[in-house]
Short mmCIF file of C-alpha atoms in Angstrom, two decimals:
data_model
loop_
_atom_site.label_atom_id
_atom_site.label_comp_id
_atom_site.label_asym_id
_atom_site.label_seq_id
_atom_site.Cartn_x
_atom_site.Cartn_y
_atom_site.Cartn_z
CA SER A 1 -97.75 35.76 -56.07
CA ASN A 2 -100.23 33.83 -53.79
CA GLY A 3 -103.37 35.30 -55.81
CA TRP A 4 -101.97 34.28 -59.32
CA LEU A 5 -101.17 30.81 -57.91
CA TRP A 6 -104.92 30.66 -56.70
CA LEU A 7 -106.76 32.09 -59.71
CA HIS A 8 -104.31 29.08 -61.70
CA TYR A 9 -105.80 26.54 -59.34
CA ILE A 10 -109.37 27.67 -59.83
CA HIS A 11 -108.96 27.98 -63.77
CA THR A 12 -107.48 24.16 -63.69
CA LEU A 13 -110.52 22.74 -61.69
CA VAL A 14 -112.99 24.54 -64.01
CA ILE A 15 -111.45 23.29 -66.89
CA GLN A 16 -111.29 19.77 -65.35
CA SER A 17 -114.64 19.68 -64.85
CA ALA A 18 -115.90 20.79 -67.97
CA LEU A 19 -113.87 18.13 -69.56
CA LEU A 20 -115.29 15.65 -67.38
CA ARG A 21 -118.65 17.15 -68.24
CA GLN A 22 -118.29 17.26 -71.50
CA ASP A 23 -120.53 14.38 -72.64
CA THR A 24 -123.56 15.85 -70.48
CA LEU A 25 -123.16 19.68 -71.78
CA ILE A 26 -126.53 20.80 -72.77
CA ILE A 27 -126.77 23.69 -74.68
CA MET A 28 -130.33 24.85 -75.17
CA ARG A 29 -131.59 26.92 -77.93
CA LEU A 30 -135.33 28.12 -77.99
CA LYS A 31 -137.53 29.43 -81.09
CA VAL A 32 -139.14 32.52 -79.66
CA THR A 33 -141.99 34.28 -81.68
CA VAL A 34 -142.18 37.68 -80.68
CA LYS A 35 -145.64 39.80 -80.60
CA TYR A 36 -145.43 43.55 -80.42
CA GLY A 37 -148.51 45.35 -81.44
CA LYS A 38 -149.21 44.15 -84.97
CA ILE A 39 -145.32 43.37 -85.27
CA VAL A 40 -144.54 39.26 -84.93
CA GLN A 41 -140.82 38.10 -85.95
CA GLU A 42 -139.05 34.96 -84.85
CA MET A 43 -135.61 34.88 -83.23
CA ALA A 44 -133.39 31.87 -82.20
CA ILE A 45 -132.17 32.68 -78.63
CA PRO A 46 -129.29 30.42 -77.02
CA VAL A 47 -129.77 29.79 -73.43
CA GLY A 48 -126.88 27.42 -72.53
CA ASP A 49 -127.90 24.88 -69.49
CA GLY A 50 -131.42 26.58 -69.02
CA THR A 51 -130.92 27.55 -65.49
CA GLN A 52 -131.81 30.61 -66.64
CA THR A 53 -135.59 31.42 -65.44
CA ILE A 54 -138.96 32.14 -67.86
CA LYS A 55 -138.61 36.00 -66.73
CA TRP A 56 -135.19 36.11 -67.94
CA LEU A 57 -136.39 34.61 -71.20
CA ALA A 58 -139.00 37.31 -71.50
CA LEU A 59 -136.47 40.19 -70.67
CA ALA A 60 -133.82 38.84 -72.78
CA THR A 61 -136.04 38.84 -75.68
CA SER A 62 -137.70 42.17 -74.94
CA GLN A 63 -134.03 43.46 -74.78
CA ARG A 64 -132.82 41.86 -78.13
CA PHE A 65 -136.14 42.88 -79.88
CA SER A 66 -135.60 46.61 -79.05
CA SER A 67 -132.09 46.59 -79.82
CA GLN A 68 -132.79 45.91 -83.39
CA SER A 69 -133.60 48.73 -85.82
CA PRO A 70 -135.00 48.59 -88.98
CA HIS A 71 -131.40 48.20 -90.72
CA GLY A 72 -130.05 45.49 -88.15
CA PHE A 73 -128.88 45.79 -84.60
CA LEU A 74 -128.08 49.12 -83.29
CA ARG A 75 -124.25 50.47 -82.55
CA CYS A 76 -123.02 50.60 -78.80
CA ARG A 77 -123.70 54.28 -78.43
CA GLU A 78 -127.46 54.41 -79.99
CA GLU A 79 -129.94 54.64 -77.74
CA ARG A 80 -131.60 51.04 -76.60
CA THR A 81 -135.27 52.88 -77.02
CA THR A 82 -137.64 52.26 -79.52
CA ILE A 83 -139.68 55.31 -80.90
CA VAL A 84 -143.62 54.15 -81.23
CA GLY A 85 -145.81 57.13 -82.56
CA GLY A 86 -142.71 60.20 -82.24
CA LYS A 87 -142.11 59.00 -78.35
CA ASN A 88 -139.36 56.82 -76.52
CA VAL A 89 -141.03 54.10 -74.95
CA GLN A 90 -139.87 50.91 -72.89
CA ILE A 91 -140.60 47.99 -74.27
CA LEU A 92 -141.42 45.08 -71.48
CA PRO A 93 -142.58 41.54 -71.81
CA SER A 94 -146.37 40.86 -70.72
CA ASN A 95 -146.91 37.18 -71.31
CA VAL A 96 -144.80 34.10 -72.19
CA TYR A 97 -146.72 30.73 -73.38
CA SER A 98 -146.64 28.02 -76.04
CA LYS A 99 -149.09 25.97 -77.99
CA SER A 100 -149.26 23.42 -75.19
CA ARG A 101 -149.10 25.73 -71.98
CA SER A 102 -151.26 29.42 -71.62
CA PHE A 103 -148.52 30.79 -69.19
CA TYR A 104 -145.27 29.84 -67.66
CA HIS A 105 -144.40 30.92 -64.18
CA PRO A 106 -142.07 33.53 -64.17
CA GLU A 107 -139.37 31.85 -61.72
CA ASN A 108 -139.52 28.50 -63.59
CA THR A 109 -136.17 27.67 -64.89
CA LEU A 110 -136.20 27.06 -68.64
CA VAL A 111 -134.87 23.59 -68.25
CA GLU A 112 -137.78 22.53 -65.83
CA CYS A 113 -140.39 23.54 -68.40
CA LEU A 114 -138.72 23.11 -71.84
CA GLU A 115 -136.74 21.40 -74.47
CA ASP A 116 -134.09 22.13 -77.24
CA GLY A 117 -135.54 23.84 -79.93
CA ASP A 118 -139.14 24.27 -78.13
CA ILE A 119 -141.06 27.12 -79.49
CA ILE A 120 -142.12 30.00 -77.32
CA ASN A 121 -144.23 33.08 -77.46
CA VAL A 122 -143.31 36.66 -75.73
CA ASP A 123 -146.11 39.17 -76.13
CA LEU A 124 -144.23 42.66 -75.49
CA VAL A 125 -146.05 45.67 -74.92
CA ASP A 126 -144.69 49.51 -74.43
CA ARG A 127 -146.72 49.87 -71.23
CA MET A 128 -148.11 47.97 -68.67
CA LEU A 129 -151.66 48.82 -67.24
CA VAL A 130 -152.04 48.80 -63.72
CA ASP A 131 -155.72 48.09 -62.32
CA GLU A 132 -156.95 47.33 -58.81
CA SER A 133 -156.05 43.43 -58.85
CA THR A 134 -152.13 43.95 -59.79
CA GLY A 135 -151.66 46.82 -57.60
#
């Protein structure tokens, strides 16, 4: 059928393109230090070619941290919230920084401002305080 031929054509183009770019394929992996209250944890985050944003990195780190239980990762059917002080909370990123920069703009792409193996800090909080200046 016509749909199958189109799918096969696209698949062939993708494979050929990947083979042509194989020498220049970049796979970045970042070392992220997560700080949540008194908890400090390090994790490696693979980020592919780095076209994602700093905001994506912060949210992915938050999700990965939240998905962990004291004995490893949660199973599919378990809640993805963390219990802190007897209450379920959603953990959110509050700041992304490194030794060389105190702030990374959320819309910057990873490849623009980071390199493979860089160490990044992500601070997490269970609620964001809102004041007059932030809305």
